[in-house]
Amino acid sequence: MTLDPRQLGTGGLFAAAQPDLASHEAAYGKRPSGWSRNALLAELDASGLTGRGGAGFPAWRKLAATSAGRAVVIANGAEGEPVSRKDAALLRQAPHLVLDGLVTVGEAIGASTLFLYATADSLPFVAQALAERRDRPKVKLVEAPEAFISGEASAVVNALETGIALPRDKPLRLGKSGYEGRPTLLHNVETLAHLALVARFGADWFRSAGTADDPGTRLYSLSGDVPTEWVVEAPGGATIREVLRLGGVDASSLAAVLVGGFHGAWVPAEGFDLPLTGRGLARYGATPGAGVLMALARGRCGLEASAGIVRYLAESSARQCGPCMFGLPAMASVVERIAAGERTPWLASEAERLAGLVTGRGACRHPDGSARFVHSTLAVFRDEVQTHLSGMCTAHRGWTH
Ligand code: SF4
């Protein structure tokens, strides 16, 4: 089963020279078929592959939690994050790798339906790839709206069933009862691409990159104050500085990096040499999540940047749950008042209070993620918050209100 990828010249997820099938097979060889559910489960467990869509759940556990019988597999390529580009890059440049992963896991669990859910920009590349495949997999392509919460698991299921990508007001146990009440396995497209490589080359090969704590490679979308927005592939456990360097970014020009996206956390410059893992960044409450790194240049106001993000998060509420619908706009207003330099000493504690109030009060994780971002902003830019509350801003060279 296990091939040597070095003989085939693979370097990672973007090893194929072109997105077409011939280039894909020249880089990786043909897709191995015939994986049983138990064998794939064991290989994924040994590989340590975790989800690349945000939550970082072990891939084998999701597979183990999916009941047999009329199962559905969904490849989720809907990057709701406005600063995430990696899934679109993968679907554009390596669509066959994602399809290989989808078909392989679908075969292993005897799935009767396969979906690929992604934005309108990405679907033509997948359709083109499907048209040239000899195995002719029956994959239904579904367009995801460009909205922050469109990739949330229950929103994906809703979108496939009803065409409306809104989260459910009740949590779903997808593995038992997801799409149309059927066992449903939902994976991010990058996770499926890695799964395709684990199925080809084995768990030991996967672990030959990265660290014991974070095996394999990861895609990162670099954005913000960078010369060029890039998607880079880095070994697991790489530091922020190393990933920035791969993207041609000089870390010394930055004051902080937002790690994990708008539901993520800021990491200041003194944390740039820590590994990009949940354990490595625990002191900042950051995890790589879906691989978003948004840079903030030295001399820019972190509170101003954060206020814009909190407002965006408030406007992204699906307006189904009261605490989310009313709490997030209230929280955004308070953060905006701090950023504007309003001399009201209790604003910081009010922002903390509101963040605490919305946490755990929504049907989906949107309020929790938004609150986490606010807590992180107040902690990482603590000194700047105090400066603002006295009507000054270091970045704006001491303006006063
Ligand atoms: S918590 Fe917010 S985003 Fe999530 S379902 Fe409720 S209203 Fe919608």
Tab-separated table of C-alpha atoms and ligand atoms in Angstrom:
chain	number	residue	atom	x	y	z
A	1	MET	CA	0.000	0.000	0.000
A	2	THR	CA	2.741	2.421	0.957
A	3	LEU	CA	4.649	4.083	-1.870
A	4	ASP	CA	7.702	6.253	-1.479
A	5	PRO	CA	6.555	9.759	-2.342
A	6	ARG	CA	10.121	10.974	-2.787
A	7	GLN	CA	10.442	8.670	-5.813
A	8	LEU	CA	7.385	10.365	-7.208
A	9	GLY	CA	8.751	13.778	-6.424
A	10	THR	CA	5.979	14.939	-4.095
A	11	GLY	CA	6.705	17.887	-1.940
A	12	GLY	CA	3.287	18.416	-0.413
A	13	LEU	CA	-0.155	19.600	-1.420
A	14	PHE	CA	0.997	21.684	-4.389
A	15	ALA	CA	3.451	19.200	-5.923
A	16	ALA	CA	1.541	18.843	-9.205
A	17	ALA	CA	2.826	21.243	-11.868
A	18	GLN	CA	-0.704	21.904	-13.130
A	19	PRO	CA	-4.214	21.193	-11.808
A	20	ASP	CA	-5.046	18.621	-14.523
A	21	LEU	CA	-5.292	14.868	-13.934
A	22	ALA	CA	-2.124	13.943	-15.838
A	23	SER	CA	0.005	16.371	-13.800
A	24	HIS	CA	-1.673	15.202	-10.616
A	25	GLU	CA	-0.917	11.539	-11.328
A	26	ALA	CA	2.618	12.366	-12.448
A	27	ALA	CA	3.219	13.981	-9.062
A	28	TYR	CA	1.406	11.553	-6.800
A	29	GLY	CA	0.579	8.390	-8.738
A	30	LYS	CA	-2.898	6.969	-9.078
A	31	ARG	CA	-5.403	7.060	-6.264
A	32	PRO	CA	-5.217	3.805	-4.285
A	33	SER	CA	-8.652	2.233	-4.014
A	34	GLY	CA	-9.914	-0.476	-1.710
A	35	TRP	CA	-9.396	1.070	1.716
A	36	SER	CA	-11.712	-0.512	4.245
A	37	ARG	CA	-13.206	1.631	6.949
A	38	ASN	CA	-11.142	-0.024	9.710
A	39	ALA	CA	-7.871	0.106	7.801
A	40	LEU	CA	-8.338	3.775	6.938
A	41	LEU	CA	-9.334	4.533	10.505
A	42	ALA	CA	-6.148	2.905	11.812
A	43	GLU	CA	-3.943	4.705	9.278
A	44	LEU	CA	-5.502	8.083	10.065
A	45	ASP	CA	-5.085	7.450	13.790
A	46	ALA	CA	-1.415	6.563	13.278
A	47	SER	CA	-0.897	9.643	11.095
A	48	GLY	CA	-2.201	12.099	13.692
A	49	LEU	CA	-4.026	14.059	10.960
A	50	THR	CA	-6.313	16.689	12.459
A	51	GLY	CA	-8.983	18.794	10.775
A	52	ARG	CA	-7.761	21.867	8.925
A	53	GLY	CA	-11.073	23.716	8.922
A	54	GLY	CA	-10.788	25.287	12.351
A	55	ALA	CA	-11.687	22.959	15.183
A	56	GLY	CA	-8.673	20.671	14.715
A	57	PHE	CA	-10.602	17.500	15.529
A	58	PRO	CA	-8.658	14.236	14.864
A	59	ALA	CA	-9.666	12.912	11.425
A	60	TRP	CA	-9.921	9.300	12.639
A	61	ARG	CA	-12.364	10.241	15.388
A	62	LYS	CA	-14.754	11.860	12.952
A	63	LEU	CA	-14.609	8.752	10.825
A	64	ALA	CA	-15.171	6.509	13.866
A	65	ALA	CA	-18.189	8.618	14.893
A	66	THR	CA	-19.893	8.211	11.512
A	67	SER	CA	-22.465	5.418	11.591
A	68	ALA	CA	-22.750	2.969	8.718
A	69	GLY	CA	-25.642	2.971	6.262
A	70	ARG	CA	-26.565	5.521	3.568
A	71	ALA	CA	-23.773	7.768	4.754
A	72	VAL	CA	-23.017	11.154	3.224
A	73	VAL	CA	-19.582	12.757	2.885
A	74	ILE	CA	-19.245	16.508	2.472
A	75	ALA	CA	-16.067	18.290	1.392
A	76	ASN	CA	-16.338	21.747	2.889
A	77	GLY	CA	-14.484	24.418	0.933
A	78	ALA	CA	-16.528	27.390	2.137
A	79	GLU	CA	-14.059	29.748	3.727
A	80	GLY	CA	-16.364	32.201	5.408
A	81	GLU	CA	-13.350	34.084	6.743
A	82	PRO	CA	-12.748	37.107	4.541
A	83	VAL	CA	-8.971	36.711	4.993
A	84	SER	CA	-8.813	32.975	4.309
A	85	ARG	CA	-7.664	31.912	0.853
A	86	LYS	CA	-6.177	28.472	1.350
A	87	ASP	CA	-9.176	26.336	0.419
A	88	ALA	CA	-9.798	28.342	-2.737
A	89	ALA	CA	-6.102	27.983	-3.645
A	90	LEU	CA	-6.285	24.235	-3.098
A	91	LEU	CA	-9.452	23.789	-5.167
A	92	ARG	CA	-7.959	25.860	-7.948
A	93	GLN	CA	-4.500	24.259	-8.013
A	94	ALA	CA	-5.009	20.760	-6.642
A	95	PRO	CA	-8.678	19.803	-7.147
A	96	HIS	CA	-7.828	16.138	-7.817
A	97	LEU	CA	-6.165	15.770	-4.433
A	98	VAL	CA	-9.341	16.966	-2.698
A	99	LEU	CA	-11.489	14.689	-4.883
A	100	ASP	CA	-9.162	11.755	-4.148
A	101	GLY	CA	-9.671	12.278	-0.426
A	102	LEU	CA	-13.423	12.627	-0.803
A	103	VAL	CA	-13.745	9.504	-2.952
A	104	THR	CA	-11.363	7.467	-0.780
A	105	VAL	CA	-13.182	8.138	2.467
A	106	GLY	CA	-16.537	7.777	0.723
A	107	GLU	CA	-15.540	4.326	-0.537
A	108	ALA	CA	-14.263	3.309	2.893
A	109	ILE	CA	-17.580	4.036	4.606
A	110	GLY	CA	-19.756	2.965	1.676
A	111	ALA	CA	-21.195	6.463	1.293
A	112	SER	CA	-24.096	6.781	-1.082
A	113	THR	CA	-23.736	10.537	-1.610
A	114	LEU	CA	-20.717	12.818	-1.961
A	115	PHE	CA	-20.940	16.609	-1.886
A	116	LEU	CA	-18.413	19.343	-2.493
A	117	TYR	CA	-19.518	22.690	-1.082
A	118	ALA	CA	-17.534	25.769	-2.086
A	119	THR	CA	-17.929	29.326	-3.335
A	120	ALA	CA	-18.792	30.147	-6.946
A	121	ASP	CA	-15.161	31.117	-7.679
A	122	SER	CA	-13.894	27.618	-6.903
A	123	LEU	CA	-16.570	25.345	-8.336
A	124	PRO	CA	-15.591	25.640	-12.040
A	125	PHE	CA	-12.137	24.218	-11.240
A	126	VAL	CA	-13.695	21.266	-9.459
A	127	ALA	CA	-16.204	20.707	-12.263
A	128	GLN	CA	-13.353	20.678	-14.774
A	129	ALA	CA	-11.428	18.161	-12.676
A	130	LEU	CA	-14.483	15.911	-12.317
A	131	ALA	CA	-14.994	15.922	-16.072
A	132	GLU	CA	-11.532	14.488	-16.735
A	133	ARG	CA	-11.515	11.765	-14.081
A	134	ARG	CA	-11.649	8.176	-15.266
A	135	ASP	CA	-13.296	6.961	-12.041
A	136	ARG	CA	-16.259	9.306	-12.730
A	137	PRO	CA	-17.204	9.864	-9.085
A	138	LYS	CA	-20.714	11.143	-8.515
A	139	VAL	CA	-19.964	14.319	-6.602
A	140	LYS	CA	-22.687	16.923	-6.252
A	141	LEU	CA	-21.332	20.446	-6.371
A	142	VAL	CA	-23.137	22.988	-4.210
A	143	GLU	CA	-22.421	26.697	-4.176
A	144	ALA	CA	-21.657	28.297	-0.802
A	145	PRO	CA	-22.505	31.960	-0.270
A	146	GLU	CA	-19.663	34.349	0.586
A	147	ALA	CA	-20.725	34.764	4.208
A	148	PHE	CA	-18.789	34.386	7.442
A	149	ILE	CA	-20.886	31.602	8.935
A	150	SER	CA	-21.634	29.735	5.695
A	151	GLY	CA	-18.972	27.118	6.490
A	152	GLU	CA	-20.230	26.322	9.992
A	153	ALA	CA	-21.150	22.615	10.066
A	154	SER	CA	-24.897	22.955	10.614
A	155	ALA	CA	-25.035	25.850	8.123
A	156	VAL	CA	-23.456	23.562	5.514
A	157	VAL	CA	-26.058	20.863	6.126
A	158	ASN	CA	-28.817	23.473	5.970
A	159	ALA	CA	-27.429	24.838	2.715
A	160	LEU	CA	-27.412	21.364	1.140
A	161	GLU	CA	-30.944	20.601	2.311
A	162	THR	CA	-32.670	23.949	1.865
A	163	GLY	CA	-30.327	26.222	-0.054
A	164	ILE	CA	-30.043	28.543	2.972
A	165	ALA	CA	-26.642	28.577	4.653
A	166	LEU	CA	-27.723	29.459	8.184
A	167	PRO	CA	-26.660	27.550	11.294
A	168	ARG	CA	-29.277	25.374	12.982
A	169	ASP	CA	-30.767	26.588	16.206
A	170	LYS	CA	-30.045	23.155	17.725
A	171	PRO	CA	-26.676	21.383	17.752
A	172	LEU	CA	-26.365	18.495	15.277
A	173	ARG	CA	-24.658	15.143	15.825
A	174	LEU	CA	-23.580	14.810	12.226
A	175	GLY	CA	-22.075	11.345	12.538
A	176	LYS	CA	-25.461	9.922	13.475
A	177	SER	CA	-27.975	12.292	11.967
A	178	GLY	CA	-26.816	15.034	9.614
A	179	TYR	CA	-27.887	15.638	6.042
A	180	GLU	CA	-31.511	14.417	5.716
A	181	GLY	CA	-31.085	12.567	9.015
A	182	ARG	CA	-28.350	10.368	7.533
A	183	PRO	CA	-24.874	9.688	8.998
A	184	THR	CA	-22.750	12.538	7.692
A	185	LEU	CA	-18.994	12.992	7.585
A	186	LEU	CA	-17.976	16.592	6.964
A	187	HIS	CA	-14.342	17.461	6.328
A	188	ASN	CA	-12.582	20.610	5.279
A	189	VAL	CA	-11.118	20.282	1.772
A	190	GLU	CA	-7.533	20.618	3.033
A	191	THR	CA	-8.140	17.773	5.488
A	192	LEU	CA	-9.340	15.613	2.582
A	193	ALA	CA	-6.265	16.493	0.515
A	194	HIS	CA	-4.030	15.348	3.385
A	195	LEU	CA	-6.178	12.240	3.787
A	196	ALA	CA	-5.588	11.443	0.112
A	197	LEU	CA	-1.832	11.564	0.737
A	198	VAL	CA	-2.044	9.486	3.923
A	199	ALA	CA	-4.009	6.879	1.926
A	200	ARG	CA	-1.270	6.863	-0.744
A	201	PHE	CA	1.928	7.156	1.207
A	202	GLY	CA	1.026	6.080	4.742
A	203	ALA	CA	1.070	7.504	8.230
A	204	ASP	CA	4.863	7.391	8.626
A	205	TRP	CA	5.319	9.494	5.512
A	206	PHE	CA	2.795	12.020	6.814
A	207	ARG	CA	4.676	12.183	10.100
A	208	SER	CA	7.992	12.750	8.303
A	209	ALA	CA	6.966	16.434	8.151
A	210	GLY	CA	6.053	18.469	11.202
A	211	THR	CA	6.428	17.486	14.842
A	212	ALA	CA	5.053	14.720	17.056
A	213	ASP	CA	2.633	17.289	18.464
A	214	ASP	CA	1.561	18.600	15.049
A	215	PRO	CA	2.432	16.123	12.290
A	216	GLY	CA	2.233	16.793	8.546
A	217	THR	CA	2.010	20.150	6.868
A	218	ARG	CA	-0.528	22.965	7.059
A	219	LEU	CA	-1.690	25.667	4.691
A	220	TYR	CA	-1.660	29.256	5.926
A	221	SER	CA	-3.316	32.287	4.367
A	222	LEU	CA	-1.112	35.341	4.962
A	223	SER	CA	-2.884	38.684	4.824
A	224	GLY	CA	-3.018	42.138	6.379
A	225	ASP	CA	0.180	44.210	6.416
A	226	VAL	CA	2.185	41.942	4.130
A	227	PRO	CA	3.779	42.825	0.783
A	228	THR	CA	1.669	40.185	-0.996
A	229	GLU	CA	-1.159	37.998	0.207
A	230	TRP	CA	0.017	34.400	-0.020
A	231	VAL	CA	-1.018	30.873	0.750
A	232	VAL	CA	1.982	28.959	2.092
A	233	GLU	CA	2.448	25.349	3.120
A	234	ALA	CA	4.538	24.901	6.250
A	235	PRO	CA	5.446	21.913	8.393
A	236	GLY	CA	3.358	21.458	11.530
A	237	GLY	CA	4.950	23.055	14.566
A	238	ALA	CA	6.588	25.843	12.523
A	239	THR	CA	6.819	29.154	14.341
A	240	ILE	CA	4.970	32.271	13.242
A	241	ARG	CA	8.289	33.808	12.190
A	242	GLU	CA	9.105	30.785	10.012
A	243	VAL	CA	5.710	30.798	8.300
A	244	LEU	CA	5.969	34.541	7.685
A	245	ARG	CA	9.432	34.042	6.193
A	246	LEU	CA	8.058	31.385	3.813
A	247	GLY	CA	5.598	34.032	2.643
A	248	GLY	CA	8.351	36.636	2.189
A	249	VAL	CA	7.296	38.659	5.250
A	250	ASP	CA	9.865	40.240	7.565
A	251	ALA	CA	8.493	39.536	11.049
A	252	SER	CA	10.471	42.429	12.551
A	253	SER	CA	8.156	44.838	10.695
A	254	LEU	CA	5.125	43.556	12.606
A	255	ALA	CA	3.653	44.362	16.007
A	256	ALA	CA	1.282	41.379	16.167
A	257	VAL	CA	-0.359	38.666	14.101
A	258	LEU	CA	-3.967	37.570	14.335
A	259	VAL	CA	-3.800	33.774	14.417
A	260	GLY	CA	-6.709	31.531	13.436
A	261	GLY	CA	-8.951	34.156	11.870
A	262	PHE	CA	-11.614	36.512	13.177
A	263	HIS	CA	-12.579	33.943	15.814
A	264	GLY	CA	-8.923	33.632	16.722
A	265	ALA	CA	-6.496	35.541	18.934
A	266	TRP	CA	-3.721	38.091	18.591
A	267	VAL	CA	-0.130	37.019	19.176
A	268	PRO	CA	2.273	39.920	19.839
A	269	ALA	CA	5.828	40.044	18.445
A	270	GLU	CA	7.333	38.406	21.545
A	271	GLY	CA	5.374	35.249	20.657
A	272	PHE	CA	6.615	34.961	17.067
A	273	ASP	CA	9.133	32.243	17.927
A	274	LEU	CA	6.553	29.960	19.501
A	275	PRO	CA	5.250	26.964	17.545
A	276	LEU	CA	1.948	27.542	15.776
A	277	THR	CA	0.080	24.950	17.794
A	278	GLY	CA	-2.586	25.144	20.459
A	279	ARG	CA	-0.038	24.106	23.078
A	280	GLY	CA	2.659	26.451	21.799
A	281	LEU	CA	0.324	29.461	21.771
A	282	ALA	CA	-1.695	28.532	24.873
A	283	ARG	CA	-0.627	31.659	26.749
A	284	TYR	CA	-2.372	33.742	24.068
A	285	GLY	CA	-5.380	31.422	23.697
A	286	ALA	CA	-4.536	31.012	19.996
A	287	THR	CA	-4.672	27.930	17.781
A	288	PRO	CA	-3.848	27.663	14.067
A	289	GLY	CA	-7.568	27.097	13.366
A	290	ALA	CA	-8.124	27.318	9.636
A	291	GLY	CA	-4.605	28.672	9.086
A	292	VAL	CA	-5.268	32.400	8.928
A	293	LEU	CA	-2.371	34.709	9.796
A	294	MET	CA	-3.313	38.392	9.529
A	295	ALA	CA	-0.390	40.738	10.104
A	296	LEU	CA	-0.485	44.063	11.931
A	297	ALA	CA	2.444	46.358	11.127
A	298	ARG	CA	4.386	48.211	13.799
A	299	GLY	CA	2.928	51.668	14.107
A	300	ARG	CA	-0.635	50.604	13.339
A	301	CYS	CA	-3.314	50.799	15.996
A	302	GLY	CA	-4.324	47.286	17.086
A	303	LEU	CA	-7.531	48.588	18.645
A	304	GLU	CA	-8.634	50.301	15.475
A	305	ALA	CA	-7.979	47.098	13.491
A	306	SER	CA	-9.797	45.022	16.105
A	307	ALA	CA	-12.823	47.334	16.269
A	308	GLY	CA	-13.381	46.826	12.544
A	309	ILE	CA	-13.269	43.060	13.004
A	310	VAL	CA	-15.687	43.064	15.964
A	311	ARG	CA	-18.133	45.170	13.950
A	312	TYR	CA	-17.823	42.711	11.050
A	313	LEU	CA	-18.503	39.809	13.426
A	314	ALA	CA	-21.580	41.572	14.822
A	315	GLU	CA	-22.894	42.114	11.311
A	316	SER	CA	-22.282	38.448	10.508
A	317	SER	CA	-24.736	37.182	13.127
A	318	ALA	CA	-27.438	35.032	11.600
A	319	ARG	CA	-29.837	36.924	13.896
A	320	GLN	CA	-31.522	33.814	15.233
A	321	CYS	CA	-30.377	33.870	18.879
A	322	GLY	CA	-31.000	36.910	21.106
A	323	PRO	CA	-27.600	37.066	22.857
A	324	CYS	CA	-25.845	36.933	19.494
A	325	MET	CA	-28.225	39.350	17.735
A	326	PHE	CA	-28.109	42.001	20.491
A	327	GLY	CA	-24.922	41.190	22.407
A	328	LEU	CA	-22.456	41.307	19.516
A	329	PRO	CA	-23.488	44.792	18.271
A	330	ALA	CA	-23.326	46.091	21.868
A	331	MET	CA	-19.842	44.597	22.245
A	332	ALA	CA	-18.753	46.086	18.912
A	333	SER	CA	-19.957	49.557	19.973
A	334	VAL	CA	-17.935	49.417	23.190
A	335	VAL	CA	-14.761	48.299	21.390
A	336	GLU	CA	-15.287	51.087	18.831
A	337	ARG	CA	-15.609	53.644	21.643
A	338	ILE	CA	-12.325	52.426	23.142
A	339	ALA	CA	-10.630	52.563	19.739
A	340	ALA	CA	-11.924	56.104	19.212
A	341	GLY	CA	-10.249	57.249	22.433
A	342	GLU	CA	-13.330	57.942	24.519
A	343	ARG	CA	-12.300	58.863	28.067
A	344	THR	CA	-14.668	56.532	29.882
A	345	PRO	CA	-12.682	54.350	32.307
A	346	TRP	CA	-15.188	51.488	32.574
A	347	LEU	CA	-15.334	50.733	28.828
A	348	ALA	CA	-12.731	47.961	29.014
A	349	SER	CA	-14.546	46.148	31.817
A	350	GLU	CA	-17.833	46.633	29.965
A	351	ALA	CA	-16.358	44.965	26.858
A	352	GLU	CA	-15.161	42.075	29.045
A	353	ARG	CA	-18.582	41.819	30.676
A	354	LEU	CA	-20.417	41.695	27.347
A	355	ALA	CA	-17.971	39.109	26.001
A	356	GLY	CA	-18.666	36.975	29.068
A	357	LEU	CA	-22.424	37.385	28.648
A	358	VAL	CA	-22.587	36.156	25.041
A	359	THR	CA	-20.233	33.197	25.549
A	360	GLY	CA	-22.039	29.870	25.324
A	361	ARG	CA	-25.360	31.574	24.555
A	362	GLY	CA	-25.749	30.871	20.839
A	363	ALA	CA	-26.857	27.863	18.877
A	364	CYS	CA	-23.535	27.938	17.058
A	365	ARG	CA	-20.032	29.007	18.100
A	366	HIS	CA	-20.199	32.468	16.552
A	367	PRO	CA	-20.734	34.358	19.835
A	368	ASP	CA	-17.998	32.315	21.580
A	369	GLY	CA	-15.496	32.975	18.808
A	370	SER	CA	-16.369	36.670	18.737
A	371	ALA	CA	-16.021	36.929	22.522
A	372	ARG	CA	-12.674	35.136	22.379
A	373	PHE	CA	-11.416	37.703	19.893
A	374	VAL	CA	-12.525	40.576	22.163
A	375	HIS	CA	-10.850	39.033	25.236
A	376	SER	CA	-7.662	38.602	23.196
A	377	THR	CA	-7.757	42.205	21.927
A	378	LEU	CA	-8.147	43.600	25.439
A	379	ALA	CA	-5.332	41.384	26.772
A	380	VAL	CA	-2.741	41.757	23.993
A	381	PHE	CA	-3.285	45.503	23.554
A	382	ARG	CA	-3.759	46.123	27.286
A	383	ASP	CA	-1.333	49.055	27.433
A	384	GLU	CA	-2.864	50.604	24.342
A	385	VAL	CA	-6.348	50.258	25.878
A	386	GLN	CA	-5.201	52.291	28.900
A	387	THR	CA	-3.625	54.892	26.616
A	388	HIS	CA	-6.866	55.160	24.620
A	389	LEU	CA	-8.968	55.470	27.764
A	390	SER	CA	-6.940	58.535	28.587
A	391	GLY	CA	-7.670	59.979	25.147
A	392	MET	CA	-4.344	59.130	23.528
A	393	CYS	CA	-3.169	56.702	20.848
A	394	THR	CA	0.455	55.672	20.471
A	395	ALA	CA	-0.021	54.673	16.841
A	396	HIS	CA	-1.642	57.980	15.936
A	397	ARG	CA	1.199	59.789	17.647
A	398	GLY	CA	-0.717	60.973	20.649
A	399	TRP	CA	-3.967	62.408	19.343
A	400	THR	CA	-6.360	63.360	22.086
A	401	HIS	CA	-10.104	63.691	22.200
B	1	SF4	S1	-25.357	32.133	17.650
B	1	SF4	FE1	-25.574	33.848	16.206
B	1	SF4	S2	-24.713	33.107	14.300
B	1	SF4	FE2	-25.058	31.314	15.594
B	1	SF4	S3	-27.092	30.551	15.059
B	1	SF4	FE3	-27.397	31.967	16.755
B	1	SF4	S4	-27.748	33.985	15.804
B	1	SF4	FE4	-26.895	32.639	14.243
